[in-house]
Amino acid sequence: MTLVMVEEARNVAMRALARAGVSQSNATTQTDLWLDAELRGIASHGLLRLERIVQRIERGLADPKTSGEREWLGSSFLAVDGKAGLGPVVALAALDQIMQRAQETGIAIAAIGNSQHIGMLGWYAERVAKAGQVGIVLSTSEALVHPWGGRRALLGTNPIAIGVPTGEPEPFVMDTATSIVSMGEIHDRAHRGVPLEDGWALDVNGAATVDAEAAKSGAIAPFGQAKGYALGLAFELMISALTGAALGRDVHGTLDADHPCNKGDMFIVIDRARTDGLAGYLDIIRNAEPAQGFASVLVPGERGRALRAKRMREGVPIADPVWATLQALADAKEPAA
Amino acid sequence: MTLVMVEEARNVAMRALARAGVSQSNATTQTDLWLDAELRGIASHGLLRLERIVQRIERGLADPKTSGEREWLGSSFLAVDGKAGLGPVVALAALDQIMQRAQETGIAIAAIGNSQHIGMLGWYAERVAKAGQVGIVLSTSEALVHPWGGRRALLGTNPIAIGVPTGEPEPFVMDTATSIVSMGEIHDRAHRGVPLEDGWALDVNGAATVDAEAAKSGAIAPFGQAKGYALGLAFELMISALTGAALGRDVHGTLDADHPCNKGDMFIVIDRARTDGLAGYLDIIRNAEPAQGFASVLVPGERGRALRAKRMREGVPIADPVWATLQALADAKEPAA
C-alpha cells in the first residue's frame, strides 16, 4: 500500500483520463466518484477501475466525450441511451434533470441503458439527499450471484442505494449489493490474494469455495438467503423492463474490455420530503444499548463518512500495483499530435 | 384447523364486516385481500386480522366508510390522508389513481398516512403488474425489529413488494419483510403455540429466545444482518419523510385496539415497461440445476400462486379459534335498528 494524498491521486487520475481523451469536465466527474469510494474505504469501486475504463476507451467500447441522449417519455420518465458514455457522466446529466423535474412533479425517474459502470451508488443517493430529496438508485451487473437454491451465477450483484434528508448536517445514505458481498470486493480480494469468508461463494462447479479467483468464475451467494435473492431478482427484472438492459449471463462490459456494456441503471428522485422527527429517531438508534459482542449500534453510511474525513486529512492507502498502473497511464509520453 | 371453502369464508367475513358497519364495497375489498393471503398460505395476514379491525371500528379508531382524502402535490405525487379508513380501501383508491396517472407521466407515487393495516403488499404489486406496469410497495409497522448490533426493537418489519410484468400469463411478484420473519408470522406462531427458529428473535431483555410470545414484547432480527437492517431503516426514514408516519417505537395501531394507526405506506407505479426477454430469463432460472440440498430453484411468488390454485379448489385451512371468532362476529344478533 502507498499512502497518497487525495489531491495527488486526483492529479494522477485526471492526467491518465486526459491522455485517454476524456474532457476535463468528464474526467473530474469520473475521478470524484472513484476518489469518494477510496475515501470511504471501498477500494473495489475506486481507482482500481481506471485501467479498465482506459482500455475500453482505447478499444472503442467507451465514449469519453458523450453524456448520452435523454428523452422524456411523459413528464416524469426520462429514458436515457448512454451512447457508451462514462457511467457517472451519463448518470449525473440524467440525475440533475430528474432532480429538477421532481421539484415540479413530485417524483421522476431516469432509466439508463448503454453506459459504462456507474460505480458506488451511494455517491448519487447522497447528492440527491443533500438537495433535500429522497433518492433511490438501482443498477445491474454481470451475473455473479446464484439464485437461492441454485449453483450457477444467474443474477447480477444488483445493488441499491437510498438517500434520505434527515435535518442533520449530513443525510442518511445506505448502499448495499444484494449479493452477500459485492463483485468489487471479490475482485479486490482476488487482487490482494485475501480469501473469502465461508458461505460467500461457489466455484464454477457449484461447490463452496473461499478462493476469490475461483469465485470470479463461480457464483456469490445472495445476501439474506431467499429474501435477498428475491430482491436481487426483482431488481434485475425491473431494471431490464425499464431500461432494456440485458439479463443474467447476457450482461457484459462493467468488468471486461471486450464487450459493449449492456447493464442498466435506474434513478428515482422523490420530492416533498419532510424531516420532522428523523434526526431524533437516528439519535435513539445511535445511542441504543448494543447487543452482546457489539461495541455500539451503527447508522449505515456513518463509518464510511468518518473514514472519509480521516483520509481527506491523512491520505488514501492505494494498493501498490494499482498506484503503479495509474502513474504509468498518467505519465506515458503524449502521443504525437 | 377447519377446511373452509373460499366462498363460505368470504360470506362469513362479509357478514362480520357488515355488522361492524362496513359498506358492501369496502368489505369486498378488505375480504379479498385477507382471502388472498389465506389462499397463498400467509395466514398471519389473513382472517386472523378481522377481529382486531372490528374492535378498532367499534372503538372509533377505524372508519369503515371512508377511502381517505387524496391531494396531488405536483402531477405525479399523490398525498393521501387515510382518515382512519380501512387499509386496502384507502390504498386501492390511491393506487388506481396513480396507475392511471403513470400512464401519462411515466411514474407516480402515492404517500399514505393515517390508514389501517394494508395487509399483504404482494396483493397490490400483483395488481399493478397485471396491468402491465411496475409496482413498488413499501410499508412501516410497529417497532419489532432490532437494529443489527442492538438488543431492543427500534424498527418496523418494513416490508417491500415488487411486481413486474414479464410477458408470462402471471407477472413476477416478490413480497418480503425486512425482518428475518414477518411480525405476522410471530403472531401466528404465538397463536398456534409453535416455537421460533434460532436467531430469529430476542426477548424483552435482549436475550435470544425461541418463544413467540416472548418475542412479541422483544425484538425480531433484521434479515441478512447489517444489509437487511440498512434497508429496513432506509424504508422507515423514507416512508416517514414522505407520509408523515411516526417512527420506531412511536408507531401504533396495526396490532392493538387502543391507538390511532400512524404507520405509513408508499406506492410507486412505473409505466413504460417492456417485457422482451423476461420470460426466457425466468425459464432459465426455473430450469437451473439446484444446489445440494435443494429440489429445484424457485421463482419468488410461484409457490404461493400454486397453493392459491389448490386452495381455490379444495378450501382454506383456518385455525379453529379464528374460525369460531369469525362465525361469532358474523352471526351475532343484529343490534336494534
XYZ file of C-alpha atoms in Angstrom:
674
model
C 0.000 0.000 0.000
C 1.073 3.555 -0.740
C -0.493 6.384 1.250
C -1.401 9.046 -1.277
C -2.867 12.469 -0.535
C -6.224 12.975 -2.243
C -5.030 15.830 -4.427
C -2.092 13.820 -5.711
C -4.341 10.856 -6.507
C -6.735 13.208 -8.258
C -3.975 14.732 -10.380
C -2.653 11.365 -11.483
C -6.132 10.040 -12.333
C -7.005 13.224 -14.216
C -3.815 13.023 -16.274
C -4.467 9.365 -17.128
C -8.017 10.138 -18.226
C -6.919 13.172 -20.237
C -4.405 11.005 -22.088
C -7.304 8.647 -22.937
C -9.213 11.522 -24.496
C -11.568 12.341 -21.617
C -12.535 16.013 -21.356
C -11.592 17.857 -18.180
C -15.195 18.106 -17.064
C -15.926 14.417 -17.631
C -12.647 13.390 -16.009
C -13.490 15.459 -12.931
C -16.845 13.707 -12.548
C -15.355 10.240 -13.038
C -12.431 10.933 -10.695
C -14.637 12.447 -7.993
C -16.678 9.228 -7.937
C -13.639 6.939 -7.705
C -11.979 9.094 -5.041
C -15.112 9.146 -2.926
C -15.054 5.342 -2.973
C -11.373 5.332 -1.964
C -12.039 7.820 0.823
C -14.864 5.689 2.223
C -12.742 2.553 2.152
C -14.459 0.919 -0.861
C -11.274 0.340 -2.875
C -13.151 -2.126 -5.061
C -15.087 0.795 -6.560
C -12.137 3.174 -6.655
C -9.087 3.824 -8.779
C -8.693 0.094 -9.445
C -11.323 0.672 -12.126
C -9.389 3.296 -14.090
C -7.214 0.959 -16.123
C -10.233 -0.926 -17.488
C -12.028 2.255 -18.489
C -8.953 3.480 -20.341
C -8.736 0.138 -22.183
C -12.420 0.336 -23.061
C -11.966 3.831 -24.458
C -8.947 2.713 -26.491
C -10.938 -0.175 -27.946
C -13.905 1.989 -28.832
C -16.177 0.345 -26.238
C -16.495 3.539 -24.179
C -17.009 7.073 -25.462
C -15.033 9.548 -23.335
C -16.979 12.605 -24.507
C -20.713 11.907 -24.576
C -23.207 12.281 -21.770
C -25.765 10.229 -23.707
C -29.128 11.053 -25.201
C -32.081 11.843 -22.979
C -35.733 11.760 -23.949
C -38.794 12.420 -21.783
C -41.396 9.659 -22.169
C -44.036 11.558 -20.225
C -43.370 14.419 -17.826
C -41.684 12.260 -15.160
C -39.904 9.464 -17.081
C -36.503 10.214 -18.590
C -35.290 7.492 -20.957
C -31.525 7.622 -21.385
C -29.363 5.990 -24.035
C -25.893 6.377 -22.588
C -24.260 6.038 -26.038
C -21.413 4.145 -24.331
C -20.516 7.229 -22.270
C -18.746 7.134 -18.917
C -21.096 5.898 -16.187
C -21.088 8.875 -13.836
C -21.072 11.376 -16.709
C -24.223 9.884 -18.234
C -25.814 9.321 -14.830
C -25.229 12.819 -13.446
C -26.562 14.512 -16.571
C -29.748 12.470 -16.177
C -29.896 12.772 -12.399
C -29.666 16.542 -12.425
C -32.554 16.696 -14.890
C -34.842 14.462 -12.838
C -33.936 16.223 -9.584
C -35.133 19.448 -11.146
C -38.215 17.810 -12.666
C -39.186 16.158 -9.374
C -39.389 19.582 -7.729
C -42.275 20.228 -10.057
C -43.951 16.819 -10.462
C -43.134 15.295 -7.050
C -41.309 12.244 -8.421
C -39.260 11.459 -11.537
C -37.293 8.500 -12.859
C -34.283 8.126 -15.139
C -33.939 4.729 -16.834
C -30.451 4.389 -18.281
C -29.114 1.834 -20.712
C -25.828 1.603 -22.582
C -23.456 3.477 -20.276
C -20.273 2.311 -18.525
C -20.124 1.224 -14.870
C -21.672 3.896 -12.673
C -19.636 2.957 -9.595
C -20.666 3.362 -5.977
C -24.413 4.078 -5.891
C -24.309 5.872 -2.540
C -22.489 8.765 -4.212
C -25.632 9.555 -6.232
C -28.049 8.915 -3.373
C -26.062 11.328 -1.210
C -26.210 14.014 -3.896
C -29.994 13.734 -4.062
C -30.494 13.692 -0.311
C -28.188 16.682 0.189
C -30.551 18.573 -2.118
C -33.432 17.734 0.259
C -34.956 14.987 -1.893
C -35.238 11.225 -1.483
C -33.064 9.238 -3.888
C -33.360 5.565 -4.836
C -30.613 4.192 -7.080
C -30.507 0.699 -8.596
C -28.140 -0.977 -11.014
C -27.467 -4.387 -12.549
C -24.175 -6.082 -13.305
C -22.685 -9.195 -14.850
C -24.196 -12.424 -13.484
C -22.135 -13.330 -10.439
C -24.832 -14.321 -7.933
C -26.592 -17.681 -7.739
C -30.335 -17.893 -7.114
C -31.057 -19.186 -3.595
C -31.008 -22.954 -4.044
C -29.052 -22.769 -7.313
C -25.393 -23.469 -8.051
C -24.678 -21.232 -11.055
C -24.404 -17.436 -11.282
C -27.577 -16.130 -12.935
C -28.079 -12.701 -11.347
C -26.115 -9.512 -11.083
C -24.976 -8.194 -7.721
C -27.779 -5.673 -8.308
C -27.083 -3.049 -5.660
C -29.439 -0.472 -4.168
C -28.715 2.863 -2.523
C -31.225 5.062 -0.730
C -30.615 8.608 0.422
C -32.969 10.496 2.744
C -32.611 14.060 4.064
C -32.935 13.959 7.854
C -32.463 17.520 9.043
C -28.961 16.596 10.266
C -25.954 18.224 8.558
C -25.334 15.002 6.606
C -28.169 12.947 5.078
C -28.875 9.267 5.671
C -27.313 7.151 2.920
C -27.310 3.351 2.670
C -25.759 1.429 -0.215
C -25.599 -2.330 -0.493
C -25.334 -5.077 -3.076
C -27.983 -7.808 -2.991
C -25.111 -10.278 -3.018
C -23.596 -11.260 0.325
C -20.531 -9.302 -0.821
C -20.067 -7.012 -3.814
C -18.438 -8.186 -7.010
C -15.926 -5.435 -6.356
C -15.000 -6.971 -3.002
C -14.388 -10.341 -4.691
C -12.136 -8.652 -7.232
C -10.341 -6.638 -4.592
C -9.663 -9.784 -2.548
C -8.539 -11.649 -5.645
C -6.259 -8.707 -6.408
C -4.865 -8.734 -2.882
C -4.820 -12.527 -2.507
C -7.134 -12.464 0.511
C -9.513 -15.448 0.991
C -13.303 -15.097 1.166
C -15.439 -15.968 4.172
C -17.357 -19.255 4.410
C -20.739 -19.193 2.727
C -19.874 -16.329 0.400
C -19.262 -18.192 -2.831
C -19.395 -21.302 -5.019
C -16.798 -22.295 -7.609
C -17.521 -22.909 -11.292
C -18.865 -26.391 -10.452
C -21.212 -25.103 -7.751
C -19.038 -26.268 -4.826
C -18.362 -23.967 -1.872
C -15.045 -22.089 -2.044
C -13.097 -19.383 -0.205
C -10.772 -18.720 -3.169
C -11.603 -15.298 -4.616
C -10.120 -16.194 -8.012
C -12.301 -19.330 -8.154
C -15.337 -17.301 -7.130
C -14.792 -14.909 -10.066
C -15.735 -17.748 -12.441
C -18.260 -19.212 -9.974
C -21.066 -17.597 -8.035
C -21.553 -15.365 -4.986
C -24.427 -16.085 -2.584
C -27.345 -13.676 -2.389
C -27.484 -11.840 0.951
C -30.146 -12.982 3.409
C -30.789 -16.256 1.566
C -34.200 -16.430 -0.201
C -35.144 -12.842 0.701
C -32.053 -11.227 -0.779
C -32.398 -13.456 -3.839
C -35.995 -12.278 -4.298
C -34.904 -8.638 -4.074
C -31.974 -9.078 -6.456
C -34.162 -10.871 -8.989
C -36.850 -8.182 -8.722
C -34.222 -5.505 -9.425
C -32.819 -7.457 -12.403
C -36.290 -7.836 -13.959
C -37.497 -4.315 -13.174
C -34.354 -2.615 -14.471
C -34.378 -4.667 -17.654
C -38.079 -3.929 -18.217
C -37.485 -0.191 -17.843
C -34.045 0.294 -19.423
C -33.821 -2.516 -21.977
C -30.756 -3.900 -20.168
C -29.630 -7.464 -20.852
C -30.432 -10.170 -18.294
C -28.420 -12.711 -16.346
C -25.457 -14.186 -18.179
C -26.043 -11.955 -21.206
C -24.804 -8.929 -19.238
C -21.247 -7.781 -20.097
C -18.972 -4.807 -20.050
C -18.554 -3.498 -16.495
C -15.518 -5.712 -15.846
C -14.149 -6.819 -19.221
C -12.545 -4.894 -22.085
C -14.206 -6.959 -24.812
C -17.941 -6.230 -24.865
C -20.292 -3.263 -25.020
C -21.707 -2.520 -21.576
C -25.360 -3.615 -21.550
C -26.389 -3.488 -17.895
C -28.996 -0.934 -16.772
C -29.282 1.785 -14.120
C -32.346 3.319 -12.557
C -32.651 6.536 -10.549
C -35.826 7.624 -8.752
C -35.970 11.072 -7.160
C -38.847 11.947 -4.842
C -39.578 15.472 -3.688
C -41.898 16.665 -0.873
C -39.755 15.094 1.888
C -40.208 16.434 5.400
C -37.570 15.823 8.034
C -39.636 16.182 11.227
C -38.507 13.655 13.807
C -35.906 11.907 11.680
C -32.820 13.277 13.435
C -34.240 12.434 16.855
C -35.004 8.903 15.737
C -31.479 8.401 14.393
C -30.119 9.593 17.730
C -32.194 6.961 19.509
C -30.616 4.329 17.259
C -27.058 5.641 17.709
C -27.498 5.665 21.476
C -29.213 2.272 21.708
C -27.682 -0.314 24.014
C -25.585 -2.694 21.898
C -26.134 -6.446 21.854
C -23.540 -8.790 23.291
C -20.453 -8.757 21.070
C -21.092 -5.289 19.612
C -19.449 -2.056 20.746
C -22.236 0.193 19.519
C -25.204 0.383 17.164
C -24.215 1.929 13.837
C -26.228 4.008 11.399
C -25.444 2.879 7.808
C -23.042 5.156 5.972
C -21.587 6.856 9.028
C -18.485 4.681 9.376
C -17.595 5.422 5.749
C -18.194 9.116 6.289
C -15.887 9.191 9.310
C -13.226 7.352 7.339
C -13.608 9.867 4.520
C -12.910 12.744 6.875
C -9.798 10.975 8.203
C -8.481 10.109 4.758
C -9.075 13.646 3.497
C -6.587 14.700 6.155
C -4.179 11.764 6.137
C -4.311 10.370 2.624
C -5.704 7.292 0.889
C -3.939 3.905 1.003
C -3.739 2.598 -2.563
C -2.540 -0.898 -3.458
C 0.960 -0.672 -4.957
C 0.123 -2.304 -8.319
C -2.895 -0.021 -8.741
C -0.826 3.063 -7.980
C 1.961 1.962 -10.319
C -0.546 1.395 -13.136
C -2.148 4.777 -12.561
C 1.201 6.540 -12.680
C 2.238 4.685 -15.818
C -1.022 5.636 -17.541
C -0.687 9.246 -16.419
C 2.969 9.718 -17.329
C 3.248 7.812 -20.612
C 4.564 10.011 -23.363
C 1.847 12.022 -25.094
C 1.013 10.554 -28.500
C 2.210 12.745 -31.371
C -0.345 15.452 -32.130
C -57.825 -26.402 11.625
C -61.113 -26.292 9.743
C -61.058 -26.624 5.962
C -63.377 -23.924 4.648
C -64.309 -23.333 1.022
C -63.359 -19.841 -0.125
C -66.910 -18.739 -0.781
C -68.025 -19.771 2.699
C -65.103 -17.926 4.285
C -65.945 -14.901 2.173
C -69.590 -14.947 3.232
C -68.759 -15.167 6.915
C -66.159 -12.390 6.718
C -68.523 -10.174 4.729
C -71.298 -10.648 7.286
C -68.941 -9.827 10.164
C -67.758 -6.662 8.440
C -71.301 -5.629 7.518
C -72.280 -5.953 11.184
C -69.413 -3.613 12.039
C -70.807 -1.011 9.648
C -68.550 -1.643 6.653
C -70.207 -0.988 3.284
C -70.506 -3.883 0.880
C -67.934 -2.421 -1.490
C -65.373 -1.769 1.253
C -65.998 -5.175 2.824
C -65.388 -6.844 -0.542
C -62.031 -5.113 -0.911
C -60.957 -5.915 2.650
C -62.120 -9.542 2.404
C -60.474 -10.112 -0.997
C -57.153 -9.051 0.500
C -57.438 -11.328 3.551
C -58.631 -14.271 1.458
C -55.760 -13.891 -0.975
C -53.371 -14.151 1.981
C -55.181 -17.276 3.228
C -55.082 -18.805 -0.255
C -51.328 -18.199 -0.530
C -50.633 -19.723 2.876
C -49.936 -16.427 4.672
C -52.440 -16.973 7.481
C -50.714 -14.258 9.504
C -52.086 -11.683 7.053
C -55.455 -13.339 6.631
C -58.732 -13.618 8.501
C -56.891 -13.612 11.833
C -56.871 -9.832 11.387
C -60.636 -9.381 11.152
C -61.410 -9.379 14.872
C -58.976 -6.548 15.542
C -60.360 -4.412 12.720
C -63.892 -4.885 14.051
C -62.721 -3.841 17.530
C -60.993 -0.799 16.086
C -64.165 0.209 14.243
C -66.231 -0.230 17.426
C -63.831 1.963 19.361
C -63.791 4.690 16.738
C -60.160 4.056 15.774
C -61.062 2.887 12.269
C -63.603 4.424 9.919
C -65.426 1.690 7.965
C -66.736 4.039 5.264
C -64.019 6.433 4.110
C -61.435 5.915 1.407
C -59.431 8.887 2.672
C -58.600 12.263 1.172
C -56.256 12.493 -1.809
C -54.393 15.563 -2.976
C -51.955 15.908 -5.889
C -48.761 17.688 -4.781
C -47.459 18.017 -8.327
C -48.606 15.951 -11.289
C -47.033 12.696 -10.068
C -47.216 12.833 -6.241
C -50.485 11.864 -4.577
C -50.555 12.708 -0.868
C -53.165 10.650 0.970
C -54.670 11.187 4.405
C -56.379 7.875 5.055
C -58.754 9.442 7.608
C -58.503 6.191 9.604
C -60.080 4.247 6.739
C -59.576 0.533 6.114
C -56.073 -0.121 4.743
C -56.926 -1.741 1.398
C -59.842 0.624 0.800
C -57.661 3.703 1.170
C -54.747 2.083 -0.660
C -56.709 0.882 -3.690
C -58.415 4.232 -4.188
C -54.968 5.839 -4.271
C -53.334 3.066 -6.275
C -55.911 3.194 -9.047
C -55.361 6.929 -9.374
C -51.585 6.683 -9.653
C -51.786 3.713 -12.050
C -53.823 5.904 -14.353
C -51.568 8.915 -13.846
C -48.405 6.915 -14.509
C -49.709 6.018 -17.959
C -49.424 9.696 -18.734
C -46.396 10.851 -16.721
C -44.357 7.613 -16.713
C -44.158 7.306 -12.916
C -46.345 8.318 -9.973
C -46.267 7.876 -6.198
C -48.928 7.660 -3.510
C -47.730 8.517 0.013
C -50.330 7.368 2.531
C -50.632 8.198 6.197
C -53.371 7.514 8.724
C -54.961 4.354 7.344
C -55.374 0.904 8.915
C -53.082 -2.059 8.180
C -52.836 -2.567 4.417
C -52.053 -6.290 4.694
C -50.028 -8.370 2.267
C -48.147 -5.987 -0.036
C -47.821 -8.509 -2.870
C -51.564 -8.195 -3.487
C -51.073 -4.603 -4.627
C -47.863 -5.281 -6.547
C -49.626 -8.063 -8.456
C -52.496 -5.730 -9.366
C -50.072 -3.191 -10.815
C -48.008 -5.756 -12.709
C -51.113 -7.405 -14.150
C -51.922 -4.017 -15.656
C -48.527 -4.018 -17.403
C -46.833 -1.588 -15.033
C -44.050 -1.956 -12.470
C -45.216 -1.647 -8.851
C -43.114 -0.969 -5.762
C -44.960 -1.096 -2.430
C -43.487 -0.243 0.968
C -44.972 -0.013 4.426
C -43.909 0.504 8.028
C -45.188 -1.141 11.192
C -44.828 -1.102 14.940
C -41.203 -1.412 16.101
C -40.489 -5.120 16.382
C -37.043 -5.357 14.758
C -33.724 -4.614 16.431
C -31.001 -2.701 14.606
C -28.120 -5.010 13.661
C -25.942 -4.951 16.771
C -28.747 -3.697 19.002
C -30.900 -5.511 21.544
C -34.145 -3.541 21.525
C -36.848 -3.293 18.851
C -36.493 0.096 17.138
C -37.654 -0.568 13.576
C -40.787 -1.813 11.913
C -40.783 -5.037 9.924
C -40.940 -2.635 6.959
C -41.846 -4.928 4.079
C -41.363 -4.379 0.360
C -43.182 -5.896 -2.594
C -42.225 -5.508 -6.249
C -44.346 -6.560 -9.212
C -43.038 -6.697 -12.772
C -44.928 -7.707 -15.935
C -42.912 -10.395 -17.719
C -44.959 -11.392 -20.764
C -45.945 -14.633 -18.998
C -49.612 -15.143 -18.083
C -48.819 -14.262 -14.453
C -46.484 -11.398 -13.500
C -43.411 -11.651 -11.260
C -44.282 -10.673 -7.688
C -41.980 -10.738 -4.671
C -43.023 -9.651 -1.179
C -40.839 -9.781 1.888
C -40.428 -8.157 5.261
C -37.013 -6.702 6.107
C -37.207 -8.679 9.329
C -35.969 -12.261 9.264
C -39.635 -13.244 9.709
C -42.749 -11.108 9.495
C -44.472 -9.762 12.576
C -47.488 -11.702 11.327
C -45.535 -14.956 11.426
C -44.531 -14.290 15.038
C -48.175 -13.661 15.936
C -49.353 -16.699 14.028
C -46.822 -18.911 15.829
C -47.744 -17.396 19.172
C -51.370 -18.065 18.308
C -50.610 -21.664 17.376
C -48.047 -22.237 20.134
C -45.260 -23.048 17.660
C -41.670 -22.072 18.629
C -39.474 -19.759 16.553
C -36.213 -20.750 14.884
C -32.831 -19.919 16.402
C -31.558 -16.447 15.555
C -34.982 -15.046 14.803
C -35.657 -13.080 17.973
C -34.589 -11.539 21.281
C -36.753 -11.285 24.407
C -37.598 -8.044 26.189
C -34.156 -8.051 27.861
C -32.300 -8.537 24.583
C -31.551 -12.239 25.158
C -32.081 -14.783 22.373
C -35.409 -16.647 22.538
C -37.484 -19.126 20.543
C -40.698 -18.307 22.440
C -43.054 -16.450 20.087
C -44.948 -14.846 22.993
C -41.657 -13.549 24.462
C -40.622 -12.251 21.035
C -43.814 -10.188 20.778
C -42.529 -7.982 23.576
C -38.911 -8.344 22.450
C -37.314 -7.917 19.036
C -37.041 -9.786 15.730
C -33.709 -9.830 13.879
C -33.371 -7.958 10.602
C -32.916 -10.300 7.626
C -29.418 -10.540 6.175
C -27.768 -8.942 9.217
C -26.374 -5.421 8.578
C -27.683 -5.261 4.996
C -31.298 -6.015 5.843
C -31.067 -3.604 8.774
C -29.824 -0.872 6.431
C -32.720 -1.477 4.042
C -35.328 -1.575 6.792
C -34.005 1.649 8.317
C -33.953 3.338 4.892
C -37.602 2.373 4.369
C -38.579 3.612 7.842
C -36.927 7.007 7.249
C -38.093 7.402 3.634
C -41.691 6.490 4.376
C -41.829 8.811 7.370
C -40.282 11.659 5.348
C -42.875 11.244 2.596
C -46.022 10.277 4.533
C -45.534 11.894 7.931
C -45.681 8.470 9.594
C -44.422 8.047 13.134
C -41.012 6.422 13.671
C -39.734 3.472 15.666
C -41.447 2.878 18.994
C -43.906 5.714 18.379
C -45.707 3.609 15.740
C -49.015 2.074 16.891
C -52.297 0.757 15.646
C -51.756 -2.135 13.240
C -51.891 -4.729 16.031
C -53.584 -3.080 19.022
C -57.115 -1.805 19.567
C -56.040 1.202 21.615
C -54.238 3.684 19.378
C -54.763 5.514 16.095
C -52.782 3.838 13.316
C -49.833 6.082 12.484
C -47.585 3.952 10.240
C -47.132 4.940 6.606
C -47.471 3.266 3.205
C -45.856 4.141 -0.102
C -46.801 3.012 -3.604
C -44.724 3.737 -6.707
C -46.109 2.836 -10.142
C -43.831 2.970 -13.174
C -45.110 2.779 -16.718
C -43.159 2.189 -19.986
C -42.203 -1.379 -19.037
C -41.175 -3.710 -21.872
C -41.184 -7.458 -21.355
C -38.671 -8.548 -24.030
C -36.549 -11.403 -22.740
C -38.027 -11.559 -19.242
C -39.986 -14.790 -19.650
C -36.990 -16.556 -21.216
C -34.782 -15.433 -18.345
C -37.252 -16.705 -15.746
C -37.315 -20.055 -17.534
C -33.531 -20.258 -17.277
C -33.858 -19.725 -13.524
C -36.669 -22.264 -13.090
C -34.674 -24.865 -15.016
C -31.342 -24.152 -13.319
C -29.567 -27.058 -11.667
C -30.308 -26.947 -7.923
C -27.582 -26.820 -5.300
C -27.013 -29.728 -2.950
C -29.958 -30.000 -0.564
C -32.440 -28.254 -2.839
C -35.002 -29.971 -5.075
C -35.306 -27.078 -7.530
C -34.699 -23.369 -7.968
C -37.820 -21.358 -7.200
C -39.023 -18.059 -8.608
C -40.456 -15.904 -5.766
C -44.231 -15.874 -5.579
C -44.809 -19.036 -7.590
C -45.155 -21.441 -4.668
C -47.857 -19.200 -3.180
C -49.597 -18.967 -6.535
C -49.680 -22.769 -6.899
C -51.038 -23.071 -3.367
C -53.695 -20.494 -4.200
C -54.908 -22.579 -7.157
C -55.070 -25.696 -4.961
C -56.910 -23.947 -2.148
C -59.387 -22.377 -4.555
C -60.404 -25.931 -5.424
C -60.004 -27.656 -2.061
C -60.622 -24.964 0.544
C -58.581 -22.955 3.027
C -57.448 -24.387 6.377
C -58.374 -21.872 9.075
C -57.298 -22.184 12.711
C -60.266 -23.260 14.826
C -60.248 -20.269 17.208
C -60.037 -17.863 14.263
C -62.933 -19.565 12.509
C -65.016 -19.636 15.704
C -64.409 -15.922 16.253
C -65.342 -15.101 12.677
C -68.574 -17.034 12.926
C -69.470 -15.413 16.235
C -68.858 -11.961 14.783
C -70.868 -12.788 11.679
C -73.827 -14.405 13.400
C -74.264 -12.234 16.479
C -77.748 -10.799 16.671
C -78.138 -7.556 14.752
C -78.271 -4.554 17.078
C -81.732 -2.968 17.249
C -82.165 -0.544 14.369
